[in-house]
PDB file of C-alpha atoms in Angstrom:
ATOM      1  CA  MET A   1     227.693-107.069-317.681  1.00 42.00           C
ATOM      2  CA  ALA A   2     224.673-105.202-316.306  1.00 45.00           C
ATOM      3  CA  LEU A   3     221.312-106.956-316.348  1.00 44.00           C
ATOM      4  CA  VAL A   4     218.737-105.344-318.649  1.00 43.00           C
ATOM      5  CA  PRO A   5     215.184-105.363-317.209  1.00 50.00           C
ATOM      6  CA  TRP A   6     212.666-107.343-319.234  1.00 48.00           C
ATOM      7  CA  SER A   7     210.424-105.150-321.389  1.00 61.00           C
ATOM      8  CA  PHE A   8     207.608-105.749-323.843  1.00 64.00           C
ATOM      9  CA  LYS A   9     208.896-103.181-326.317  1.00 60.00           C
ATOM     10  CA  ASN A  10     212.386-104.526-326.863  1.00 56.00           C
ATOM     11  CA  ILE A  11     214.140-101.966-329.076  1.00 46.00           C
ATOM     12  CA  HIS A  12     216.950-104.422-329.758  1.00 46.00           C
ATOM     13  CA  ALA A  13     214.811-107.140-331.323  1.00 53.00           C
ATOM     14  CA  ASP A  14     211.563-107.552-333.231  1.00 60.00           C
ATOM     15  CA  VAL A  15     209.826-110.321-331.313  1.00 71.00           C
ATOM     16  CA  LYS A  16     206.263-109.752-332.509  1.00 72.00           C
ATOM     17  CA  HIS A  17     206.528-112.289-335.307  1.00 74.00           C
ATOM     18  CA  LEU A  18     208.339-115.059-333.450  1.00 78.00           C
ATOM     19  CA  GLU A  19     206.642-118.446-333.379  1.00 81.00           C
ATOM     20  CA  ARG A  20     207.011-118.454-329.597  1.00 88.00           C
ATOM     21  CA  ARG A  21     207.028-115.459-327.263  1.00 90.00           C
ATOM     22  CA  SER A  22     207.878-115.227-323.557  1.00 91.00           C
ATOM     23  CA  PHE A  23     206.329-112.941-320.948  1.00 91.00           C
ATOM     24  CA  VAL A  24     207.430-112.357-317.366  1.00 91.00           C
ATOM     25  CA  PHE A  25     204.961-111.890-314.504  1.00 91.00           C
ATOM     26  CA  GLY A  26     206.475-111.890-311.032  1.00 84.00           C
ATOM     27  CA  ASN A  27     208.746-114.924-310.891  1.00 87.00           C
ATOM     28  CA  ALA A  28     206.875-116.764-313.629  1.00 92.00           C
ATOM     29  CA  VAL A  29     207.678-116.936-317.342  1.00 94.00           C
ATOM     30  CA  ILE A  30     204.750-117.639-319.658  1.00 95.00           C
ATOM     31  CA  GLU A  31     205.534-118.992-323.116  1.00 94.00           C
ATOM     32  CA  LEU A  32     202.953-118.654-325.873  1.00 93.00           C
ATOM     33  CA  GLU A  33     202.886-119.922-329.420  1.00 90.00           C
ATOM     34  CA  GLN A  34     201.862-117.733-332.349  1.00 85.00           C
ATOM     35  CA  SER A  35     200.836-118.779-335.832  1.00 78.00           C
ATOM     36  CA  TYR A  36     201.107-116.640-338.948  1.00 76.00           C
ATOM     37  CA  SER A  37     200.441-119.525-341.323  1.00 71.00           C
ATOM     38  CA  GLN A  38     196.869-118.331-341.980  1.00 68.00           C
ATOM     39  CA  GLN A  39     195.623-114.929-343.081  1.00 73.00           C
ATOM     40  CA  ILE A  40     194.905-112.682-340.106  1.00 64.00           C
ATOM     41  CA  ASN A  41     192.489-109.771-340.217  1.00 64.00           C
ATOM     42  CA  ARG A  42     189.760-108.511-337.928  1.00 66.00           C
ATOM     43  CA  GLU A  43     187.321-111.050-339.385  1.00 66.00           C
ATOM     44  CA  GLN A  44     189.437-114.179-338.910  1.00 67.00           C
ATOM     45  CA  ASN A  45     192.292-115.836-336.991  1.00 65.00           C
ATOM     46  CA  THR A  46     192.900-112.890-334.648  1.00 73.00           C
ATOM     47  CA  GLY A  47     193.508-115.305-331.787  1.00 70.00           C
ATOM     48  CA  ASN A  48     196.541-116.853-333.472  1.00 73.00           C
ATOM     49  CA  VAL A  49     198.791-113.971-332.450  1.00 80.00           C
ATOM     50  CA  ILE A  50     199.414-111.968-329.289  1.00 84.00           C
ATOM     51  CA  TRP A  51     198.094-108.429-329.381  1.00 85.00           C
ATOM     52  CA  ASP A  52     199.547-105.574-327.342  1.00 87.00           C
ATOM     53  CA  GLY A  53     196.240-105.136-325.505  1.00 88.00           C
ATOM     54  CA  SER A  54     196.443-108.589-323.939  1.00 91.00           C
ATOM     55  CA  TYR A  55     199.811-107.761-322.411  1.00 91.00           C
ATOM     56  CA  ILE A  56     198.597-104.346-321.240  1.00 90.00           C
ATOM     57  CA  LEU A  57     195.647-106.030-319.549  1.00 91.00           C
ATOM     58  CA  ALA A  58     197.877-108.648-317.922  1.00 92.00           C
ATOM     59  CA  ARG A  59     200.211-105.964-316.589  1.00 91.00           C
ATOM     60  CA  PHE A  60     197.247-103.970-315.282  1.00 89.00           C
ATOM     61  CA  ILE A  61     196.118-107.090-313.432  1.00 89.00           C
ATOM     62  CA  GLN A  62     199.572-107.583-311.969  1.00 90.00           C
ATOM     63  CA  ASP A  63     199.833-103.974-310.794  1.00 87.00           C
ATOM     64  CA  ASN A  64     196.256-103.362-309.625  1.00 84.00           C
ATOM     65  CA  LEU A  65     194.424-106.555-308.679  1.00 83.00           C
ATOM     66  CA  LEU A  66     194.626-108.939-305.743  1.00 81.00           C
ATOM     67  CA  LEU A  67     193.558-112.247-307.229  1.00 85.00           C
ATOM     68  CA  SER A  68     193.741-114.581-304.234  1.00 83.00           C
ATOM     69  CA  THR A  69     190.638-116.859-304.116  1.00 81.00           C
ATOM     70  CA  SER A  70     189.168-115.174-307.212  1.00 87.00           C
ATOM     71  CA  VAL A  71     187.475-116.865-310.161  1.00 91.00           C
ATOM     72  CA  VAL A  72     188.399-115.323-313.519  1.00 93.00           C
ATOM     73  CA  VAL A  73     186.763-115.754-316.924  1.00 94.00           C
ATOM     74  CA  GLU A  74     188.471-114.420-320.044  1.00 95.00           C
ATOM     75  CA  LEU A  75     186.346-113.674-323.106  1.00 95.00           C
ATOM     76  CA  GLY A  76     187.859-114.055-326.548  1.00 93.00           C
ATOM     77  CA  SER A  77     191.031-115.454-325.008  1.00 94.00           C
ATOM     78  CA  GLY A  78     192.862-115.970-328.292  1.00 91.00           C
ATOM     79  CA  SER A  79     196.337-117.079-327.202  1.00 92.00           C
ATOM     80  CA  GLY A  80     195.314-116.885-323.539  1.00 94.00           C
ATOM     81  CA  LEU A  81     197.781-114.361-322.131  1.00 95.00           C
ATOM     82  CA  GLY A  82     195.346-112.522-319.847  1.00 94.00           C
ATOM     83  CA  GLY A  83     193.964-115.686-318.300  1.00 95.00           C
ATOM     84  CA  LEU A  84     197.329-117.417-317.983  1.00 96.00           C
ATOM     85  CA  ALA A  85     198.798-114.334-316.311  1.00 95.00           C
ATOM     86  CA  SER A  86     195.861-114.308-313.879  1.00 94.00           C
ATOM     87  CA  ALA A  87     196.572-117.930-313.013  1.00 95.00           C
ATOM     88  CA  VAL A  88     200.231-117.317-312.157  1.00 95.00           C
ATOM     89  CA  LEU A  89     199.332-114.107-310.292  1.00 93.00           C
ATOM     90  CA  GLY A  90     197.136-115.874-307.760  1.00 91.00           C
ATOM     91  CA  ALA A  91     193.670-116.599-309.176  1.00 92.00           C
ATOM     92  CA  ASN A  92     192.018-119.725-307.806  1.00 93.00           C
ATOM     93  CA  ARG A  93     190.196-120.745-311.000  1.00 95.00           C
ATOM     94  CA  VAL A  94     190.584-119.401-314.545  1.00 96.00           C
ATOM     95  CA  VAL A  95     188.331-120.217-317.505  1.00 97.00           C
ATOM     96  CA  LEU A  96     189.650-119.253-320.935  1.00 97.00           C
ATOM     97  CA  THR A  97     186.877-118.929-323.514  1.00 97.00           C
ATOM     98  CA  ASP A  98     186.737-118.527-327.268  1.00 95.00           C
ATOM     99  CA  LEU A  99     185.055-120.010-330.316  1.00 93.00           C
ATOM    100  CA  ASP A 100     185.473-123.731-331.036  1.00 94.00           C
ATOM    101  CA  SER A 101     187.942-123.052-333.836  1.00 90.00           C
ATOM    102  CA  GLN A 102     190.336-121.287-331.441  1.00 92.00           C
ATOM    103  CA  LEU A 103     190.372-123.918-328.687  1.00 95.00           C
ATOM    104  CA  PRO A 104     193.172-126.145-330.111  1.00 93.00           C
ATOM    105  CA  HIS A 105     195.575-123.170-330.154  1.00 92.00           C
ATOM    106  CA  LEU A 106     194.411-122.080-326.703  1.00 94.00           C
ATOM    107  CA  ASN A 107     194.749-125.571-325.229  1.00 96.00           C
ATOM    108  CA  ALA A 108     198.236-125.927-326.680  1.00 95.00           C
ATOM    109  CA  ASN A 109     199.305-122.790-324.815  1.00 95.00           C
ATOM    110  CA  ILE A 110     197.768-124.060-321.574  1.00 96.00           C
ATOM    111  CA  GLU A 111     199.654-127.340-321.994  1.00 96.00           C
ATOM    112  CA  ARG A 112     202.881-125.496-322.814  1.00 95.00           C
ATOM    113  CA  ASN A 113     202.711-123.692-319.461  1.00 95.00           C
ATOM    114  CA  LYS A 114     201.571-126.641-317.371  1.00 93.00           C
ATOM    115  CA  SER A 115     204.680-126.593-315.184  1.00 91.00           C
ATOM    116  CA  VAL A 116     204.500-122.928-314.188  1.00 92.00           C
ATOM    117  CA  LEU A 117     200.732-123.195-313.730  1.00 91.00           C
ATOM    118  CA  SER A 118     201.037-126.196-311.421  1.00 85.00           C
ATOM    119  CA  ASP A 119     203.545-124.271-309.310  1.00 85.00           C
ATOM    120  CA  ASN A 120     200.832-121.702-308.592  1.00 81.00           C
ATOM    121  CA  GLY A 121     198.040-124.207-307.947  1.00 85.00           C
ATOM    122  CA  ALA A 122     195.361-122.569-310.080  1.00 88.00           C
ATOM    123  CA  ILE A 123     192.670-124.600-311.808  1.00 94.00           C
ATOM    124  CA  ILE A 124     192.694-123.516-315.453  1.00 96.00           C
ATOM    125  CA  TYR A 125     190.883-124.817-318.522  1.00 97.00           C
ATOM    126  CA  SER A 126     189.243-123.642-321.750  1.00 97.00           C
ATOM    127  CA  ARG A 127     185.624-123.735-322.874  1.00 97.00           C
ATOM    128  CA  SER A 128     183.802-122.744-326.020  1.00 97.00           C
ATOM    129  CA  LEU A 129     181.696-119.593-325.697  1.00 96.00           C
ATOM    130  CA  ASP A 130     179.790-117.802-328.450  1.00 95.00           C
ATOM    131  CA  TRP A 131     178.650-114.311-327.381  1.00 94.00           C
ATOM    132  CA  THR A 132     175.745-114.418-329.823  1.00 93.00           C
ATOM    133  CA  SER A 133     174.231-117.471-328.110  1.00 91.00           C
ATOM    134  CA  SER A 134     170.764-117.026-326.624  1.00 89.00           C
ATOM    135  CA  ASP A 135     171.503-119.427-323.766  1.00 91.00           C
ATOM    136  CA  ALA A 136     170.226-118.488-320.317  1.00 92.00           C
ATOM    137  CA  PRO A 137     172.792-117.303-317.730  1.00 91.00           C
ATOM    138  CA  GLU A 138     172.565-120.537-315.755  1.00 93.00           C
ATOM    139  CA  VAL A 139     173.283-122.565-318.899  1.00 94.00           C
ATOM    140  CA  ILE A 140     176.361-120.449-319.645  1.00 94.00           C
ATOM    141  CA  LEU A 141     177.687-120.869-316.108  1.00 94.00           C
ATOM    142  CA  GLN A 142     177.078-124.622-316.300  1.00 95.00           C
ATOM    143  CA  ARG A 143     179.027-124.775-319.563  1.00 95.00           C
ATOM    144  CA  LEU A 144     181.903-122.938-317.889  1.00 96.00           C
ATOM    145  CA  GLU A 145     181.681-125.328-314.901  1.00 96.00           C
ATOM    146  CA  LEU A 146     180.988-122.481-312.478  1.00 95.00           C
ATOM    147  CA  GLU A 147     178.511-122.607-309.617  1.00 92.00           C
ATOM    148  CA  LYS A 148     178.152-118.824-309.509  1.00 90.00           C
ATOM    149  CA  PRO A 149     179.281-115.786-311.544  1.00 90.00           C
ATOM    150  CA  PRO A 150     183.015-115.086-311.611  1.00 90.00           C
ATOM    151  CA  ASN A 151     184.647-112.337-309.588  1.00 87.00           C
ATOM    152  CA  ILE A 152     186.481-110.975-312.627  1.00 89.00           C
ATOM    153  CA  ILE A 153     185.786-111.006-316.371  1.00 91.00           C
ATOM    154  CA  LEU A 154     188.604-110.094-318.765  1.00 93.00           C
ATOM    155  CA  ALA A 155     188.528-109.101-322.417  1.00 93.00           C
ATOM    156  CA  SER A 156     191.355-107.657-324.482  1.00 91.00           C
ATOM    157  CA  GLU A 157     191.206-106.440-328.080  1.00 89.00           C
ATOM    158  CA  THR A 158     187.712-107.903-328.488  1.00 89.00           C
ATOM    159  CA  VAL A 159     185.591-104.865-329.454  1.00 88.00           C
ATOM    160  CA  TYR A 160     186.898-104.125-332.951  1.00 87.00           C
ATOM    161  CA  LEU A 161     183.692-105.450-334.596  1.00 88.00           C
ATOM    162  CA  PRO A 162     180.797-103.059-333.835  1.00 90.00           C
ATOM    163  CA  SER A 163     178.340-105.704-335.037  1.00 91.00           C
ATOM    164  CA  LEU A 164     179.246-107.766-331.940  1.00 92.00           C
ATOM    165  CA  HIS A 165     179.149-104.977-329.333  1.00 94.00           C
ATOM    166  CA  THR A 166     175.596-105.708-328.178  1.00 95.00           C
ATOM    167  CA  ALA A 167     176.254-109.453-328.002  1.00 95.00           C
ATOM    168  CA  PHE A 168     179.479-108.801-326.096  1.00 93.00           C
ATOM    169  CA  VAL A 169     177.712-106.678-323.459  1.00 93.00           C
ATOM    170  CA  ARG A 170     174.856-109.181-323.200  1.00 93.00           C
ATOM    171  CA  CYS A 171     177.363-111.979-322.591  1.00 93.00           C
ATOM    172  CA  ILE A 172     178.976-109.979-319.781  1.00 91.00           C
ATOM    173  CA  GLN A 173     175.534-109.219-318.392  1.00 89.00           C
ATOM    174  CA  ASN A 174     174.644-112.915-318.342  1.00 89.00           C
ATOM    175  CA  MET A 175     177.797-113.754-316.367  1.00 88.00           C
ATOM    176  CA  SER A 176     177.674-110.816-313.939  1.00 83.00           C
ATOM    177  CA  ASP A 177     176.040-111.177-310.560  1.00 70.00           C
ATOM    178  CA  SER A 178     173.668-108.253-310.011  1.00 53.00           C
ATOM    179  CA  ASN A 179     172.019-109.300-306.745  1.00 40.00           C
ATOM    180  CA  THR A 180     174.432-110.921-304.316  1.00 33.00           C
ATOM    181  CA  ARG A 181     175.999-108.351-302.033  1.00 31.00           C
ATOM    182  CA  VAL A 182     179.596-109.476-301.818  1.00 32.00           C
ATOM    183  CA  ALA A 183     182.518-107.114-301.268  1.00 31.00           C
ATOM    184  CA  PHE A 184     184.908-107.087-304.195  1.00 32.00           C
ATOM    185  CA  SER A 185     187.362-104.632-302.650  1.00 32.00           C
ATOM    186  CA  SER A 186     189.697-107.552-302.015  1.00 34.00           C
ATOM    187  CA  HIS A 187     190.262-107.791-305.763  1.00 40.00           C
ATOM    188  CA  LEU A 188     190.943-104.184-306.688  1.00 44.00           C
ATOM    189  CA  LYS A 189     193.750-102.059-305.289  1.00 47.00           C
ATOM    190  CA  TYR A 190     191.990 -98.713-305.472  1.00 45.00           C
ATOM    191  CA  PRO A 191     194.422 -95.906-306.328  1.00 42.00           C
ATOM    192  CA  PRO A 192     194.016 -92.698-304.273  1.00 38.00           C
ATOM    193  CA  ALA A 193     192.544 -90.867-307.281  1.00 42.00           C
ATOM    194  CA  PHE A 194     189.489 -93.150-307.403  1.00 47.00           C
ATOM    195  CA  THR A 195     186.464 -90.924-306.717  1.00 51.00           C
ATOM    196  CA  TRP A 196     184.212 -93.585-305.166  1.00 53.00           C
ATOM    197  CA  SER A 197     184.762 -95.113-301.766  1.00 56.00           C
ATOM    198  CA  LYS A 198     184.910 -98.909-301.486  1.00 57.00           C
ATOM    199  CA  GLU A 199     181.733 -98.860-299.370  1.00 61.00           C
ATOM    200  CA  GLU A 200     179.812 -96.896-302.012  1.00 60.00           C
ATOM    201  CA  LEU A 201     180.864 -99.251-304.790  1.00 57.00           C
ATOM    202  CA  GLU A 202     180.077-102.372-302.760  1.00 59.00           C
ATOM    203  CA  ALA A 203     176.599-101.050-301.896  1.00 60.00           C
ATOM    204  CA  ILE A 204     175.640-100.047-305.439  1.00 57.00           C
ATOM    205  CA  TYR A 205     177.441-102.380-307.815  1.00 59.00           C
ATOM    206  CA  SER A 206     177.741-106.119-308.253  1.00 62.00           C
ATOM    207  CA  PRO A 207     180.733-108.156-307.073  1.00 70.00           C
ATOM    208  CA  THR A 208     181.797-108.945-310.639  1.00 82.00           C
ATOM    209  CA  LEU A 209     184.499-106.664-312.021  1.00 83.00           C
ATOM    210  CA  VAL A 210     184.896-106.519-315.805  1.00 88.00           C
ATOM    211  CA  LEU A 211     188.151-105.314-317.379  1.00 89.00           C
ATOM    212  CA  VAL A 212     188.321-104.521-321.102  1.00 90.00           C
ATOM    213  CA  THR A 213     191.212-103.238-323.204  1.00 89.00           C
ATOM    214  CA  TYR A 214     191.150-101.974-326.751  1.00 87.00           C
ATOM    215  CA  LYS A 215     193.147 -99.929-329.217  1.00 86.00           C
ATOM    216  CA  ARG A 216     191.419 -97.182-331.163  1.00 85.00           C
ATOM    217  CA  ARG A 217     191.800 -98.238-334.778  1.00 84.00           C
ATOM    218  CA  GLY A 218     188.900 -96.218-336.182  1.00 85.00           C
ATOM    219  CA  PHE A 219     186.329 -99.037-336.066  1.00 85.00           C
ATOM    220  CA  GLY A 220     184.150 -97.414-333.390  1.00 87.00           C
ATOM    221  CA  GLU A 221     185.557 -99.521-330.563  1.00 88.00           C
ATOM    222  CA  GLU A 222     184.624 -96.949-327.900  1.00 88.00           C
ATOM    223  CA  ALA A 223     180.889 -97.315-328.702  1.00 92.00           C
ATOM    224  CA  VAL A 224     180.756-100.450-326.563  1.00 92.00           C
ATOM    225  CA  GLN A 225     180.980 -98.226-323.479  1.00 91.00           C
ATOM    226  CA  SER A 226     177.706 -96.465-324.370  1.00 93.00           C
ATOM    227  CA  ILE A 227     175.981 -99.814-324.880  1.00 94.00           C
ATOM    228  CA  ALA A 228     177.243-101.016-321.503  1.00 91.00           C
ATOM    229  CA  LYS A 229     175.968 -97.858-319.773  1.00 91.00           C
ATOM    230  CA  ALA A 230     172.548 -98.308-321.382  1.00 93.00           C
ATOM    231  CA  LYS A 231     172.470-101.859-319.999  1.00 90.00           C
ATOM    232  CA  GLY A 232     173.043-100.657-316.442  1.00 86.00           C
ATOM    233  CA  PHE A 233     176.819-100.873-316.118  1.00 86.00           C
ATOM    234  CA  TYR A 234     178.983 -98.277-314.446  1.00 83.00           C
ATOM    235  CA  VAL A 235     181.875 -97.515-316.817  1.00 86.00           C
ATOM    236  CA  PHE A 236     185.191 -96.181-315.584  1.00 84.00           C
ATOM    237  CA  GLU A 237     188.003 -95.454-318.042  1.00 86.00           C
ATOM    238  CA  VAL A 238     191.335 -96.096-316.378  1.00 85.00           C
ATOM    239  CA  PRO A 239     193.622 -93.016-316.357  1.00 85.00           C
ATOM    240  CA  ARG A 240     196.628 -93.434-318.601  1.00 82.00           C
ATOM    241  CA  ALA A 241     198.935 -92.848-315.643  1.00 83.00           C
ATOM    242  CA  TRP A 242     197.739 -96.181-314.206  1.00 82.00           C
ATOM    243  CA  LEU A 243     198.876 -98.133-317.261  1.00 83.00           C
ATOM    244  CA  ASP A 244     202.277 -99.686-317.698  1.00 81.00           C
ATOM    245  CA  LYS A 245     204.769 -96.910-318.492  1.00 83.00           C
ATOM    246  CA  GLU A 246     205.673 -98.560-321.782  1.00 84.00           C
ATOM    247  CA  PHE A 247     202.142 -97.895-323.065  1.00 84.00           C
ATOM    248  CA  GLN A 248     201.033 -94.616-321.507  1.00 82.00           C
ATOM    249  CA  ASN A 249     201.543 -92.748-324.781  1.00 81.00           C
ATOM    250  CA  ASP A 250     199.884 -95.354-327.020  1.00 78.00           C
ATOM    251  CA  GLU A 251     196.302 -95.433-328.268  1.00 81.00           C
ATOM    252  CA  GLN A 252     195.528 -98.264-325.869  1.00 85.00           C
ATOM    253  CA  TYR A 253     192.667 -97.996-323.375  1.00 87.00           C
ATOM    254  CA  VAL A 254     191.507 -99.961-320.353  1.00 89.00           C
ATOM    255  CA  PHE A 255     188.074 -99.553-318.851  1.00 87.00           C
ATOM    256  CA  GLN A 256     186.339-101.180-315.917  1.00 86.00           C
ATOM    257  CA  LEU A 257     182.669-102.177-315.748  1.00 85.00           C
ATOM    258  CA  TRP A 258     180.431-102.972-312.802  1.00 81.00           C
ATOM    259  CA  ARG A 259     176.811-103.925-313.203  1.00 79.00           C
ATOM    260  CA  ARG A 260     174.357-102.013-311.041  1.00 74.00           C
ATOM    261  CA  LYS A 261     172.497-104.068-308.464  1.00 66.00           C
ATOM    262  CA  ILE A 262     168.817-104.640-309.111  1.00 56.00           C
TER     263      ILE A 262
END
């Protein structure tokens, strides 16, 4: 019998509503629990299930980032797929963040994958983070147990509420280093089509790379890019050809942000 390669879109089975789902990254298998016991809509309990965007982001990380020695923070982690994938793909430290109400579900998924995480040696934990908080940047970093801003910030399927766009960008701004000149080229495998040289990017933009995924559902998700530009971020929408082949024809988008140096 021939082996069938693992795929997210399994045409032979509907796995989206399983209580537990498995995802393969390299030689590691991540198992995540889902919960449909509560009503889920864009106002509540979105973190109880695994959205396509989180897998697209994780695959983009696997195919395009070199995570060795990097510190990763995931915003609105939900079930934690992006952060957990980063941990098994080589990140040194991963902080999964979400609202207090989501942390029990998030911690259960961390615990469920303890064995595969320990094999990769990453330090991984969750912390509560409210984007609307007025806390100073140093207070936020202290809460996340970080001495300095992370190398990479992840967010998937988190911009479907326009009322939170400004708070979302401000949160990223508060965690992005805009002064320290540190090369981040070791984290991003620049495809040949990238129009900026590594030297230009390192000279102009901060060492913190932000990756965001979203699906256009008609809620004005793309407006967050304009807000980020107005706050001094360079915004680069990833070409669809760079996405996993399973999703190149979907309404899923990935964009990268770098904050301009002061």
